[in-house]
mmCIF file of C-alpha atoms in Angstrom:
data_model
loop_
_atom_site.group_PDB
_atom_site.id
_atom_site.type_symbol
_atom_site.label_atom_id
_atom_site.label_comp_id
_atom_site.label_asym_id
_atom_site.label_seq_id
_atom_site.Cartn_x
_atom_site.Cartn_y
_atom_site.Cartn_z
ATOM 1 C CA VAL A 1 22.070 -10.731 6.505
ATOM 2 C CA ALA A 2 19.088 -12.531 4.901
ATOM 3 C CA TRP A 3 15.712 -14.030 5.934
ATOM 4 C CA GLN A 4 12.966 -16.024 4.160
ATOM 5 C CA MET A 5 9.344 -17.140 4.647
ATOM 6 C CA ALA A 6 6.906 -19.010 2.372
ATOM 7 C CA PRO A 7 3.168 -18.855 3.242
ATOM 8 C CA ILE A 8 0.470 -20.366 0.987
ATOM 9 C CA MET A 9 -2.190 -17.956 -0.333
ATOM 10 C CA ARG A 10 -5.737 -18.669 0.910
ATOM 11 C CA PRO A 11 -9.189 -17.461 -0.239
ATOM 12 C CA ASP A 12 -9.342 -14.718 2.410
ATOM 13 C CA ASP A 13 -6.082 -13.280 0.992
ATOM 14 C CA ALA A 14 -7.679 -12.582 -2.420
ATOM 15 C CA ASN A 15 -10.447 -10.690 -4.206
ATOM 16 C CA VAL A 16 -13.501 -12.270 -5.861
ATOM 17 C CA ALA A 17 -11.491 -12.967 -9.034
ATOM 18 C CA GLY A 18 -8.908 -14.968 -7.067
ATOM 19 C CA ASN A 19 -6.088 -12.390 -7.307
ATOM 20 C CA VAL A 20 -4.215 -11.890 -4.018
ATOM 21 C CA HIS A 21 -4.784 -8.377 -2.603
ATOM 22 C CA GLY A 22 -1.875 -5.966 -2.987
ATOM 23 C CA GLY A 23 -2.334 -5.160 0.705
ATOM 24 C CA THR A 24 -1.793 -8.816 1.668
ATOM 25 C CA ILE A 25 1.506 -8.838 -0.242
ATOM 26 C CA LEU A 26 2.562 -5.493 1.276
ATOM 27 C CA LYS A 27 1.827 -6.889 4.763
ATOM 28 C CA MET A 28 4.025 -9.962 4.092
ATOM 29 C CA ILE A 29 6.809 -7.717 2.773
ATOM 30 C CA GLU A 30 6.662 -5.549 5.896
ATOM 31 C CA GLU A 31 6.662 -8.560 8.258
ATOM 32 C CA ALA A 32 9.823 -9.886 6.593
ATOM 33 C CA GLY A 33 11.447 -6.437 6.807
ATOM 34 C CA ALA A 34 10.492 -5.973 10.459
ATOM 35 C CA ILE A 35 11.887 -9.376 11.472
ATOM 36 C CA ILE A 36 15.254 -9.008 9.742
ATOM 37 C CA SER A 37 15.813 -5.386 10.857
ATOM 38 C CA THR A 38 14.735 -6.036 14.478
ATOM 39 C CA ARG A 39 17.045 -9.066 14.589
ATOM 40 C CA HIS A 40 19.959 -7.008 13.212
ATOM 41 C CA CYS A 41 19.384 -4.074 15.583
ATOM 42 C CA ASN A 42 19.538 -6.467 18.556
ATOM 43 C CA SER A 43 22.636 -8.330 17.291
ATOM 44 C CA GLN A 44 24.968 -6.525 19.699
ATOM 45 C CA ASN A 45 24.833 -6.184 23.472
ATOM 46 C CA GLY A 46 23.006 -3.054 24.512
ATOM 47 C CA GLU A 47 19.524 -1.624 24.931
ATOM 48 C CA ARG A 48 16.844 -3.869 23.388
ATOM 49 C CA CYS A 49 14.714 -2.443 20.618
ATOM 50 C CA VAL A 50 12.108 -3.144 17.939
ATOM 51 C CA ALA A 51 12.409 -1.874 14.353
ATOM 52 C CA ALA A 52 9.586 0.444 13.252
ATOM 53 C CA LEU A 53 8.738 1.081 9.603
ATOM 54 C CA ALA A 54 9.507 4.640 8.475
ATOM 55 C CA ARG A 55 9.130 4.444 4.691
ATOM 56 C CA VAL A 56 8.480 2.079 1.788
ATOM 57 C CA GLU A 57 9.979 3.074 -1.563
ATOM 58 C CA ARG A 58 7.943 2.715 -4.772
ATOM 59 C CA THR A 59 7.071 -0.931 -5.412
ATOM 60 C CA ASP A 60 5.625 -2.411 -8.615
ATOM 61 C CA PHE A 61 3.326 -5.431 -8.725
ATOM 62 C CA LEU A 62 4.998 -7.232 -11.630
ATOM 63 C CA SER A 63 2.549 -10.137 -12.014
ATOM 64 C CA PRO A 64 -0.601 -11.279 -10.162
ATOM 65 C CA MET A 65 -0.488 -13.922 -7.442
ATOM 66 C CA CYS A 66 -3.401 -16.355 -7.076
ATOM 67 C CA ILE A 67 -5.090 -18.475 -4.405
ATOM 68 C CA GLY A 68 -3.200 -21.729 -3.817
ATOM 69 C CA GLU A 69 0.182 -20.343 -4.815
ATOM 70 C CA VAL A 70 3.090 -20.128 -2.365
ATOM 71 C CA ALA A 71 4.614 -16.685 -1.758
ATOM 72 C CA HIS A 72 8.391 -16.924 -1.305
ATOM 73 C CA VAL A 73 9.375 -13.750 0.574
ATOM 74 C CA SER A 74 13.104 -13.070 0.959
ATOM 75 C CA ALA A 75 14.591 -10.082 2.795
ATOM 76 C CA GLU A 76 18.134 -8.734 2.932
ATOM 77 C CA ILE A 77 19.718 -5.749 4.702
ATOM 78 C CA THR A 78 21.478 -3.645 2.069
ATOM 79 C CA TYR A 79 22.469 -0.479 3.996
ATOM 80 C CA THR A 80 22.616 0.932 7.508
ATOM 81 C CA SER A 81 22.984 4.553 8.584
ATOM 82 C CA LYS A 82 23.491 5.640 12.196
ATOM 83 C CA HIS A 83 19.762 5.409 12.985
ATOM 84 C CA SER A 84 18.118 3.499 10.103
ATOM 85 C CA VAL A 85 18.160 0.197 8.221
ATOM 86 C CA GLU A 86 17.452 -0.320 4.520
ATOM 87 C CA VAL A 87 15.883 -3.693 3.676
ATOM 88 C CA GLN A 88 15.373 -5.089 0.164
ATOM 89 C CA VAL A 89 12.515 -7.614 -0.137
ATOM 90 C CA ASN A 90 11.715 -9.859 -3.119
ATOM 91 C CA VAL A 91 8.485 -11.855 -3.528
ATOM 92 C CA MET A 92 8.264 -14.876 -5.844
ATOM 93 C CA SER A 93 5.017 -16.763 -6.486
ATOM 94 C CA GLU A 94 5.182 -20.548 -6.949
ATOM 95 C CA ASN A 95 2.508 -22.719 -8.533
ATOM 96 C CA ILE A 96 2.948 -25.876 -6.431
ATOM 97 C CA LEU A 97 1.197 -28.025 -9.069
ATOM 98 C CA THR A 98 3.574 -27.129 -11.914
ATOM 99 C CA GLY A 99 6.588 -25.815 -9.981
ATOM 100 C CA ALA A 100 6.532 -22.602 -12.076
ATOM 101 C CA LYS A 101 7.919 -19.542 -10.274
ATOM 102 C CA LYS A 102 7.726 -15.856 -11.157
ATOM 103 C CA LEU A 103 8.855 -12.609 -9.551
ATOM 104 C CA THR A 104 5.824 -10.648 -8.335
ATOM 105 C CA ASN A 105 7.352 -7.849 -6.218
ATOM 106 C CA LYS A 106 10.571 -6.039 -5.341
ATOM 107 C CA ALA A 107 10.457 -3.544 -2.478
ATOM 108 C CA THR A 108 12.785 -1.341 -0.455
ATOM 109 C CA LEU A 109 11.850 -0.484 3.139
ATOM 110 C CA TRP A 110 13.445 1.788 5.771
ATOM 111 C CA TYR A 111 13.258 1.003 9.494
ATOM 112 C CA VAL A 112 14.336 2.815 12.652
ATOM 113 C CA PRO A 113 15.114 1.011 15.966
ATOM 114 C CA LEU A 114 12.965 2.184 18.888
ATOM 115 C CA SER A 115 13.935 1.399 22.477
ATOM 116 C CA LEU A 116 11.720 -1.088 24.344
ATOM 117 C CA LYS A 117 12.112 1.096 27.459
ATOM 118 C CA ASN A 118 11.156 4.367 25.742
ATOM 119 C CA VAL A 119 9.177 4.263 22.492
ATOM 120 C CA ASP A 120 10.235 7.806 21.549
ATOM 121 C CA LYS A 121 13.951 7.006 21.772
ATOM 122 C CA VAL A 122 15.677 6.056 18.500
ATOM 123 C CA LEU A 123 18.736 3.874 19.078
ATOM 124 C CA GLU A 124 21.902 3.480 17.030
ATOM 125 C CA VAL A 125 22.057 0.731 14.399
ATOM 126 C CA PRO A 126 24.956 -1.782 14.398
ATOM 127 C CA PRO A 127 26.858 -1.280 11.117
ATOM 128 C CA VAL A 128 26.492 -3.904 8.392
ATOM 129 C CA VAL A 129 29.562 -5.393 6.645
ATOM 130 C CA TYR A 130 29.675 -4.630 2.897
ATOM 131 C CA SER A 131 31.322 -6.948 0.394
ATOM 132 C CA ARG A 132 32.230 -3.946 -1.801
ATOM 133 C CA GLN A 133 32.939 -0.312 -0.887
ATOM 134 C CA GLU A 134 30.619 0.821 -3.714
ATOM 135 C CA GLN A 135 27.679 -0.781 -1.884
ATOM 136 C CA GLU A 136 28.069 1.615 1.041
ATOM 137 C CA GLU A 137 28.372 4.656 -1.239
ATOM 138 C CA GLU A 138 25.317 3.645 -3.291
ATOM 139 C CA GLY A 139 23.352 3.000 -0.084
ATOM 140 C CA ARG A 140 24.297 6.415 1.295
ATOM 141 C CA LYS A 141 22.952 8.076 -1.874
ATOM 142 C CA ARG A 142 19.649 6.179 -1.528
ATOM 143 C CA TYR A 143 19.484 7.167 2.158
ATOM 144 C CA GLU A 144 19.979 10.885 1.408
ATOM 145 C CA ALA A 145 17.407 10.778 -1.436
ATOM 146 C CA GLN A 146 14.664 9.168 0.697
ATOM 147 C CA LYS A 147 15.400 11.525 3.602
ATOM 148 C CA LEU A 148 14.837 14.506 1.297
ATOM 149 C CA GLU A 149 11.610 13.045 -0.126
ATOM 150 C CA ARG A 150 10.248 12.328 3.354
ATOM 151 C CA MET A 151 10.717 15.985 4.303
ATOM 152 C CA GLU A 152 8.911 17.090 1.119
ATOM 153 C CA THR A 153 5.789 15.008 1.867
ATOM 154 C CA LYS A 154 5.146 16.596 5.262
ATOM 155 C CA TRP A 155 3.514 19.672 3.679
ATOM 156 C CA ARG A 156 0.482 17.512 2.802
ATOM 157 C CA ASN A 157 -0.328 16.903 6.439
ATOM 158 C CA GLY A 158 -3.112 19.501 6.654
ATOM 159 C CA ASP A 159 -5.011 18.199 3.613
ATOM 160 C CA ILE A 160 -8.198 16.192 4.369
ATOM 161 C CA VAL A 161 -10.858 14.443 2.272
ATOM 162 C CA GLN A 162 -14.304 16.025 2.625
ATOM 163 C CA PRO A 163 -17.550 14.154 1.729
ATOM 164 C CA VAL A 164 -19.843 15.596 -0.999
ATOM 165 C CA LEU A 165 -23.612 14.991 -1.343
ATOM 166 C CA ASN A 166 -24.996 13.492 -4.603
ATOM 167 C CA PRO A 167 -21.757 13.534 -6.610
ATOM 168 C CA GLU A 168 -21.728 12.940 -10.384
ATOM 169 C CA PRO A 169 -20.183 9.707 -11.809
ATOM 170 C CA ASN A 170 -16.481 9.855 -12.810
ATOM 171 C CA THR A 171 -15.807 12.762 -10.433
ATOM 172 C CA VAL A 172 -13.379 12.650 -7.502
ATOM 173 C CA SER A 173 -16.273 12.916 -5.021
ATOM 174 C CA TYR A 174 -18.158 9.986 -6.586
ATOM 175 C CA SER A 175 -15.484 7.372 -5.833
ATOM 176 C CA GLN A 176 -13.742 8.822 -2.759
ATOM 177 C CA SER A 177 -13.968 6.467 0.220
ATOM 178 C CA SER A 178 -13.046 6.259 3.887
ATOM 179 C CA LEU A 179 -12.574 3.417 6.336
ATOM 180 C CA ILE A 180 -12.613 3.878 10.119
ATOM 181 C CA HIS A 181 -10.704 1.355 12.219
ATOM 182 C CA LEU A 182 -10.228 1.033 15.986
ATOM 183 C CA VAL A 183 -6.643 -0.074 16.664
ATOM 184 C CA GLY A 184 -6.663 -3.225 18.788
ATOM 185 C CA PRO A 185 -3.924 -5.385 20.368
ATOM 186 C CA SER A 186 -3.787 -7.739 17.319
ATOM 187 C CA ASP A 187 -2.792 -4.770 15.103
ATOM 188 C CA CYS A 188 0.162 -3.815 17.299
ATOM 189 C CA THR A 189 3.757 -4.629 18.150
ATOM 190 C CA LEU A 190 4.949 -5.384 21.701
ATOM 191 C CA HIS A 191 5.395 -1.624 21.987
ATOM 192 C CA GLY A 192 1.675 -1.027 21.533
ATOM 193 C CA PHE A 193 1.832 0.762 18.192
ATOM 194 C CA VAL A 194 0.525 -0.418 14.831
ATOM 195 C CA HIS A 195 2.539 -2.694 12.529
ATOM 196 C CA GLY A 196 3.368 -0.845 9.304
ATOM 197 C CA GLY A 197 2.026 -3.823 7.349
ATOM 198 C CA VAL A 198 -1.417 -3.496 8.989
ATOM 199 C CA THR A 199 -1.582 0.175 7.981
ATOM 200 C CA MET A 200 -0.495 -0.615 4.396
ATOM 201 C CA LYS A 201 -3.118 -3.380 4.065
ATOM 202 C CA LEU A 202 -5.875 -0.972 5.165
ATOM 203 C CA MET A 203 -4.556 1.711 2.780
ATOM 204 C CA ASP A 204 -4.643 -0.752 -0.134
ATOM 205 C CA GLU A 205 -8.173 -1.800 0.834
ATOM 206 C CA VAL A 206 -9.440 1.789 0.663
ATOM 207 C CA ALA A 207 -7.581 2.487 -2.598
ATOM 208 C CA GLY A 208 -9.171 -0.669 -4.055
ATOM 209 C CA ILE A 209 -12.673 0.530 -3.080
ATOM 210 C CA VAL A 210 -12.028 3.906 -4.774
ATOM 211 C CA ALA A 211 -10.802 2.184 -7.960
ATOM 212 C CA ALA A 212 -13.719 -0.297 -8.019
ATOM 213 C CA ARG A 213 -16.283 2.470 -7.492
ATOM 214 C CA HIS A 214 -14.771 4.470 -10.343
ATOM 215 C CA CYS A 215 -14.621 1.749 -13.009
ATOM 216 C CA LYS A 216 -17.008 -0.948 -11.645
ATOM 217 C CA THR A 217 -14.785 -3.856 -12.799
ATOM 218 C CA ASN A 218 -12.234 -6.222 -11.293
ATOM 219 C CA ILE A 219 -9.258 -4.105 -10.252
ATOM 220 C CA VAL A 220 -5.719 -4.955 -9.101
ATOM 221 C CA THR A 221 -2.868 -2.984 -7.538
ATOM 222 C CA ALA A 222 -0.273 -2.134 -10.205
ATOM 223 C CA SER A 223 2.169 -0.148 -8.042
ATOM 224 C CA VAL A 224 2.526 1.865 -4.861
ATOM 225 C CA ASP A 225 4.497 5.080 -4.790
ATOM 226 C CA ALA A 226 6.616 5.740 -1.710
ATOM 227 C CA ILE A 227 4.639 5.262 1.515
ATOM 228 C CA ASN A 228 5.744 7.673 4.223
ATOM 229 C CA PHE A 229 4.989 6.986 7.882
ATOM 230 C CA HIS A 230 4.946 10.439 9.476
ATOM 231 C CA ASP A 231 4.116 9.364 13.024
ATOM 232 C CA LYS A 232 3.424 6.257 15.132
ATOM 233 C CA ILE A 233 -0.160 5.029 15.672
ATOM 234 C CA ARG A 234 -0.794 3.783 19.195
ATOM 235 C CA LYS A 235 -3.135 1.066 20.446
ATOM 236 C CA GLY A 236 -6.600 2.498 21.189
ATOM 237 C CA CYS A 237 -6.440 5.133 18.460
ATOM 238 C CA VAL A 238 -9.236 5.448 15.922
ATOM 239 C CA ILE A 239 -7.713 5.725 12.455
ATOM 240 C CA THR A 240 -9.454 7.127 9.388
ATOM 241 C CA ILE A 241 -8.042 5.914 6.071
ATOM 242 C CA SER A 242 -9.272 8.158 3.238
ATOM 243 C CA GLY A 243 -8.782 7.632 -0.468
ATOM 244 C CA ARG A 244 -9.486 9.845 -3.484
ATOM 245 C CA MET A 245 -8.686 9.534 -7.157
ATOM 246 C CA THR A 246 -6.152 12.062 -8.379
ATOM 247 C CA PHE A 247 -5.409 11.024 -11.982
ATOM 248 C CA THR A 248 -6.423 8.588 -14.731
ATOM 249 C CA SER A 249 -4.509 7.598 -17.851
ATOM 250 C CA ASN A 250 -6.090 5.396 -20.535
ATOM 251 C CA LYS A 251 -5.515 2.222 -18.523
ATOM 252 C CA SER A 252 -4.511 3.205 -14.980
ATOM 253 C CA MET A 253 -5.818 5.124 -11.960
ATOM 254 C CA GLU A 254 -3.781 6.971 -9.325
ATOM 255 C CA ILE A 255 -5.338 7.134 -5.857
ATOM 256 C CA GLU A 256 -4.045 9.217 -2.965
ATOM 257 C CA VAL A 257 -4.503 7.582 0.441
ATOM 258 C CA LEU A 258 -4.210 9.527 3.710
ATOM 259 C CA VAL A 259 -4.171 8.006 7.204
ATOM 260 C CA ASP A 260 -5.270 10.162 10.149
ATOM 261 C CA ALA A 261 -5.069 8.990 13.769
ATOM 262 C CA ASP A 262 -7.355 10.197 16.536
ATOM 263 C CA PRO A 263 -6.083 9.297 20.041
ATOM 264 C CA VAL A 264 -9.572 9.104 21.625
ATOM 265 C CA VAL A 265 -8.263 7.777 24.955
ATOM 266 C CA ASP A 266 -5.781 10.667 25.275
ATOM 267 C CA SER A 267 -7.545 14.050 25.363
ATOM 268 C CA SER A 268 -4.195 15.885 25.496
ATOM 269 C CA GLN A 269 -3.291 14.823 21.932
ATOM 270 C CA LYS A 270 -5.025 16.072 18.777
ATOM 271 C CA ARG A 271 -5.816 14.196 15.566
ATOM 272 C CA TYR A 272 -2.701 13.901 13.357
ATOM 273 C CA ARG A 273 -1.574 12.663 9.932
ATOM 274 C CA ALA A 274 0.140 9.280 10.365
ATOM 275 C CA ALA A 275 0.846 8.111 6.794
ATOM 276 C CA SER A 276 0.299 8.976 3.122
ATOM 277 C CA ALA A 277 0.893 7.355 -0.278
ATOM 278 C CA PHE A 278 -0.201 7.101 -3.914
ATOM 279 C CA PHE A 279 -1.516 3.751 -5.204
ATOM 280 C CA THR A 280 -1.892 2.901 -8.909
ATOM 281 C CA TYR A 281 -4.591 0.442 -10.015
ATOM 282 C CA VAL A 282 -5.538 -1.125 -13.323
ATOM 283 C CA SER A 283 -8.910 -2.438 -14.500
ATOM 284 C CA LEU A 284 -9.129 -6.057 -15.700
ATOM 285 C CA SER A 285 -11.664 -8.049 -17.727
ATOM 286 C CA GLN A 286 -12.928 -11.449 -16.507
ATOM 287 C CA GLU A 287 -10.187 -13.022 -18.654
ATOM 288 C CA GLY A 288 -7.543 -10.896 -16.885
ATOM 289 C CA ARG A 289 -6.929 -8.506 -19.789
ATOM 290 C CA SER A 290 -6.305 -4.794 -19.226
ATOM 291 C CA LEU A 291 -9.378 -2.597 -19.806
ATOM 292 C CA PRO A 292 -9.694 1.140 -20.585
ATOM 293 C CA VAL A 293 -10.442 3.273 -17.514
ATOM 294 C CA PRO A 294 -13.275 5.873 -17.422
ATOM 295 C CA GLN A 295 -11.612 9.290 -17.468
ATOM 296 C CA LEU A 296 -11.659 11.252 -14.210
ATOM 297 C CA VAL A 297 -13.485 14.597 -14.304
ATOM 298 C CA PRO A 298 -11.760 17.029 -11.901
ATOM 299 C CA GLU A 299 -14.137 19.809 -10.789
ATOM 300 C CA THR A 300 -12.440 22.078 -8.256
ATOM 301 C CA GLU A 301 -9.157 23.955 -8.658
ATOM 302 C CA ASP A 302 -7.511 21.663 -6.084
ATOM 303 C CA GLU A 303 -8.689 18.567 -7.990
ATOM 304 C CA LYS A 304 -7.355 19.995 -11.281
ATOM 305 C CA LYS A 305 -4.026 20.765 -9.608
ATOM 306 C CA ARG A 306 -3.794 17.230 -8.151
ATOM 307 C CA PHE A 307 -4.690 15.806 -11.592
ATOM 308 C CA GLU A 308 -1.792 17.690 -13.242
ATOM 309 C CA GLU A 309 0.599 16.581 -10.467
ATOM 310 C CA GLY A 310 -0.550 12.974 -10.966
ATOM 311 C CA LYS A 311 -0.076 13.302 -14.718
ATOM 312 C CA GLY A 312 3.488 14.495 -14.081
ATOM 313 C CA ARG A 313 4.225 11.443 -11.885
ATOM 314 C CA TYR A 314 2.664 9.137 -14.506
ATOM 315 C CA LEU A 315 4.709 10.573 -17.383
ATOM 316 C CA GLN A 316 7.873 10.494 -15.280
ATOM 317 C CA MET A 317 7.412 6.785 -14.463
ATOM 318 C CA LYS A 318 6.446 5.992 -18.083
ATOM 319 C CA ALA A 319 9.661 7.633 -19.339
ATOM 320 C CA LYS A 320 11.673 5.765 -16.686
ATOM 321 C CA ARG A 321 10.169 2.397 -17.713
ATOM 322 C CA GLN A 322 10.782 3.063 -21.415
ATOM 323 C CA GLY A 323 14.369 4.037 -20.610
ATOM 324 C CA HIS A 324 14.871 0.682 -18.833
ATOM 325 C CA THR A 325 13.348 -1.361 -21.679
ATOM 326 C CA GLU A 326 15.217 0.313 -24.546
ATOM 327 C CA PRO A 327 18.113 -1.809 -25.859
ATOM 328 C CA GLN A 328 21.545 -0.676 -24.768
ATOM 329 C CA PRO A 329 23.890 0.496 -27.585
#
C-alpha cells in the first residue's frame, strides 16, 4: 500500500535564508500519512472512519530543502496492529533545473482509526498483507516499543513553562517562548479536531523562535525526537505551544516543546496537555556552514536536571550514529 505527492516549495514555506521550515516538511509528511492510513482503514465494508495521528518516531532532517525545489513525498504502510497503523514516509528534494535529487527525511508515524459517528471510538484496522513473515514480527517489536515509550511520556503532563522577568542571556528563561493559537475550521479534519501536521508545524515554529533567540543566527531543524499526541484538540480550543531550551552541545540545541489545550467553549473540561516533543536545531552561517552554539546556563535544579537528561539523549544518539557509520568487519 503506497501513496505519493510532489508539491513545489514556495517562499512562504521557508525562512529568510531560503531553507524550507522543518514544520512545513513535517506537515507534508503527516498529510501523506493521514491519507494513506485513512484510505486503508476504509478499504473494507464497515463503519467509516478517519485516521488520527498518535505518534511520530524520531525523524532526522538529512539535508536542507530550498525554495523552488519539488518535495517528493512517498508513504507506505509497513505494519498494522488491531487498532493502529504504522506508516513509513520518505521525502526527496528535486532541483527541477538540474534534475538532482537527494533524500531529506525519513519518518515513521502511527495512526489510529476514529469512527465518523463517534470521535471517541477507536475502530479495528484491516490487516495488511506482508511479503515476508519477518516483516510482521519486526513491526510487532516496533509497535510494542513505541507503546511503552508513549506510556513513559505521560508523566510530563503536569509540567508547564513559566515566564521570568528580566532574564540573563544564555539562560533557559531568556529564550523560552510561547505561541497562542485559536483552533479554526481550516486547522481541522472533518471530525472537528486538529490535523497532527498543523500541531507539528506550530511546535516547530516555537522551537525555531527559541533557537533563534538563543544564538541570534540562521537556524534549521536538525531532528525531532518522538512526538507524542496525548489527546485530541478540538475546534474552538485555544492552544498554547511553549518551548524551552533543555541542552546545548558545541553545535546543537535541544528544545522541549509542550502543547496545552484550553477548551474555552466547554466550561466542563479543564486545560490539558495535548502533545510534547524534543526538537534539535543547529546554527548556520550565511554560507550555510555549521556554527558553534552559545552554551546554555541552567539556573534552577529542574533546569540542571533537564540539561543532564538532554545530555544523555544527545550522547545516546551520537553513539548510535557512530555505530551506524563505522565500517562493518
